[in-house]
GROMACS .gro file of C-alpha atoms in nm:
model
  130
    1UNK     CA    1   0.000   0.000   0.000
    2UNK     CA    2   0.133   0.308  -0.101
    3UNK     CA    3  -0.082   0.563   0.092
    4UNK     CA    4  -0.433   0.546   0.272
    5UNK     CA    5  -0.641   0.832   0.235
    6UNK     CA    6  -1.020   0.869   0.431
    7UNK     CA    7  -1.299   1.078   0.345
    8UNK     CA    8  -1.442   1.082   0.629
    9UNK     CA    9  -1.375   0.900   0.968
   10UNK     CA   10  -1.569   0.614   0.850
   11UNK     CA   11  -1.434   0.538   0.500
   12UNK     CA   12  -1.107   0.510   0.369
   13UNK     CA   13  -0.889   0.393   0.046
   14UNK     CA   14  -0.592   0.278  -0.004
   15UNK     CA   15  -0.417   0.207  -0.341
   16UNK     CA   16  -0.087   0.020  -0.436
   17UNK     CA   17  -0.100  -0.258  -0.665
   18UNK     CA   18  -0.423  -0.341  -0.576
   19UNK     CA   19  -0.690  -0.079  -0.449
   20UNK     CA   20  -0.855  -0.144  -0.123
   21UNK     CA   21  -1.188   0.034   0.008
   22UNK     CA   22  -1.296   0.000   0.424
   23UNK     CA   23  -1.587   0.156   0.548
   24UNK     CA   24  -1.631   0.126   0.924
   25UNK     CA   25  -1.982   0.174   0.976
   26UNK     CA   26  -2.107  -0.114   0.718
   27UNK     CA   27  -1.813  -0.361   0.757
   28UNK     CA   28  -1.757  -0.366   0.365
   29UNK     CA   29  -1.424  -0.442   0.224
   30UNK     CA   30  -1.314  -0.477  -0.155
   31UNK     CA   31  -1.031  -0.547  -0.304
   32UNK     CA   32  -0.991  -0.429  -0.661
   33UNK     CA   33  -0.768  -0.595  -0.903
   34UNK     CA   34  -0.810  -0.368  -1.209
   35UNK     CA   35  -0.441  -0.214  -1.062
   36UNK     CA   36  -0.273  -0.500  -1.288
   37UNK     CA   37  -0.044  -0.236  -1.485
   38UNK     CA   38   0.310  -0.178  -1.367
   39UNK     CA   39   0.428   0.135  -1.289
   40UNK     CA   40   0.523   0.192  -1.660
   41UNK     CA   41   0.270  -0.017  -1.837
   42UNK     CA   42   0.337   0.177  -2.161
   43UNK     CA   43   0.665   0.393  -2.279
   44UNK     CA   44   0.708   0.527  -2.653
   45UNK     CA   45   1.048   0.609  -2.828
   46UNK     CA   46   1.099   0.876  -2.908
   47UNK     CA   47   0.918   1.116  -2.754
   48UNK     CA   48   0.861   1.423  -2.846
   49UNK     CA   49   0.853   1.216  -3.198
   50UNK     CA   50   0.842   1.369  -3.606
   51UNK     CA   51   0.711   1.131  -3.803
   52UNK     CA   52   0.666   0.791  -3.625
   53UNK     CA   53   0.680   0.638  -3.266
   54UNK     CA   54   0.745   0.274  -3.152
   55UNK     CA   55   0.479   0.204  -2.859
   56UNK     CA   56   0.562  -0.097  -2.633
   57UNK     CA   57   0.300  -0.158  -2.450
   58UNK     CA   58   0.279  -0.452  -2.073
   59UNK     CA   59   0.009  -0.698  -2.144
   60UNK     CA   60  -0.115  -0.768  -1.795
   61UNK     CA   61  -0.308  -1.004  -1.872
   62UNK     CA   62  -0.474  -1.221  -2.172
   63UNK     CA   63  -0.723  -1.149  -2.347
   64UNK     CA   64  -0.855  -0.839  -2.612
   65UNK     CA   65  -0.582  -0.565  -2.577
   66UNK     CA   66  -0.696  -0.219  -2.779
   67UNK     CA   67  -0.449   0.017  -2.834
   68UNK     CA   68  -0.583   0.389  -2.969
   69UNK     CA   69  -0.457   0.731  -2.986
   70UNK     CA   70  -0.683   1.011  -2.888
   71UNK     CA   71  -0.630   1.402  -2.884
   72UNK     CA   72  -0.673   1.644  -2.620
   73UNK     CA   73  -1.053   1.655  -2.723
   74UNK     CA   74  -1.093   1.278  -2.654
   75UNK     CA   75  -1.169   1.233  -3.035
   76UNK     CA   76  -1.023   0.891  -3.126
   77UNK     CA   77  -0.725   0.954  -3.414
   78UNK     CA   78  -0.683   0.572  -3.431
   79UNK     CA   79  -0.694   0.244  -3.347
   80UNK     CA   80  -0.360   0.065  -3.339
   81UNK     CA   81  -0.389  -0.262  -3.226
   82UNK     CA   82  -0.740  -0.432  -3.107
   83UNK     CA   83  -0.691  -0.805  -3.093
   84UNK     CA   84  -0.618  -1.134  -2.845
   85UNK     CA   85  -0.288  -1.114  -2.663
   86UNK     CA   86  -0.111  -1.317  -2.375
   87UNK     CA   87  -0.059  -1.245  -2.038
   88UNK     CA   88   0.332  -1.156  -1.985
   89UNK     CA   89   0.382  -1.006  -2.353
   90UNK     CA   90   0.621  -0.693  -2.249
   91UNK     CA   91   0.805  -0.701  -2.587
   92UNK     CA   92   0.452  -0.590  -2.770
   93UNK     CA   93   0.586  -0.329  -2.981
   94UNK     CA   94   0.358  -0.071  -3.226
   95UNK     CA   95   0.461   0.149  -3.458
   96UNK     CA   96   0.258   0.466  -3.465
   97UNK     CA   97   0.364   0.689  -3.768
   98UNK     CA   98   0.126   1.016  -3.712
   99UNK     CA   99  -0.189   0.918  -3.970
  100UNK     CA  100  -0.539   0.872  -3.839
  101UNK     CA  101  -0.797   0.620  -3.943
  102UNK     CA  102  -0.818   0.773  -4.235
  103UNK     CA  103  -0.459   0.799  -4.337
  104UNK     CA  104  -0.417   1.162  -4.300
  105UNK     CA  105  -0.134   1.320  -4.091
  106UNK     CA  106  -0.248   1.486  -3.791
  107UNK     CA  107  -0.139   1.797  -3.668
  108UNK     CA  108   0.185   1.838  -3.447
  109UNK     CA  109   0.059   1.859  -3.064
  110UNK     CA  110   0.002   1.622  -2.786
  111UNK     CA  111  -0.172   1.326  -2.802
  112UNK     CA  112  -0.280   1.030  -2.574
  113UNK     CA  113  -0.214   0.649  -2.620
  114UNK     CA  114  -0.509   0.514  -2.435
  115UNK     CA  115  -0.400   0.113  -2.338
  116UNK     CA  116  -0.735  -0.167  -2.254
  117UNK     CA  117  -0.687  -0.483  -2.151
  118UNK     CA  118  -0.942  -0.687  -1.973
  119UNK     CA  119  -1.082  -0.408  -1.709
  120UNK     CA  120  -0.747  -0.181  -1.701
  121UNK     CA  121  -0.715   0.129  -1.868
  122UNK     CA  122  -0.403   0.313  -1.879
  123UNK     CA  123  -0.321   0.660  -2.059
  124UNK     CA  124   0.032   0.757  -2.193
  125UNK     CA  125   0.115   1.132  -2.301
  126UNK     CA  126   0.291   1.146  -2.648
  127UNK     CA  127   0.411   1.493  -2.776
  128UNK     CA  128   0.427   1.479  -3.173
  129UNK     CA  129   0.638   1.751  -3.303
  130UNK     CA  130   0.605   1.941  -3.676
   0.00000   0.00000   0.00000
């Protein structure tokens, strides 16, 4: 556990590798493993990038793994990768090369990679230079 926080004095969270809730006045208690990622589930080289980016990507576990890029708007650019992969995978590599789904160049700026697998979600700032 990295740090235990409470809202009140009857409920509390704490979050590490897994995320824990307690609330005193109920006797609940749930441990959440959608905390799978490692610290660095996702790192892209380079970055800032002009034209292309290699993505590798942790695959926590198996299953459907979607990788997309979205802008600062949220707007999906494109979808890299959406397809079965095994648990343990940390070599996945994926070459992103600036064109959306409709293989335009975007515009120089920041962008997100947005990583799913199973119920984890991680986001991964990418700075695309022109």
């Amino acid at each position: 556990v990295n740090r235990l926080d409470f809202i009140n004095n009857n409920i509390g969270f704490a979050c590490g590798e897994t995320i824990y809730k307690y609330t005193n006045n109920l006797g609940t208690f749930v441990k959440n493993e959608l905390a799978k990622f490692p610290e660095t589930p996702v790192i892209n080289y380079p970055n800032p990038f002009n034209p292309s980016t290699t993505i590798s990507v942790y695959v926590p576990e198996t299953g459907i793994l979607k990788v997309s890029i979205i802008d600062l708007l949220g707007k999906e650019i494109i979808t890299l990768h959406n397809g079965w992969v095994n648990e343990g995978e940390s070599s996945r590599k994926i070459v992103w090369n600036g064109l959306d789904n409709n293989k335009s160049q975007v515009p120089g700026g920041v962008y997100f990679c947005v990583i799913q697998n199973g119920n984890s979600i991680v986001n991964h700032k990418m700075l695309m230079l022109k």
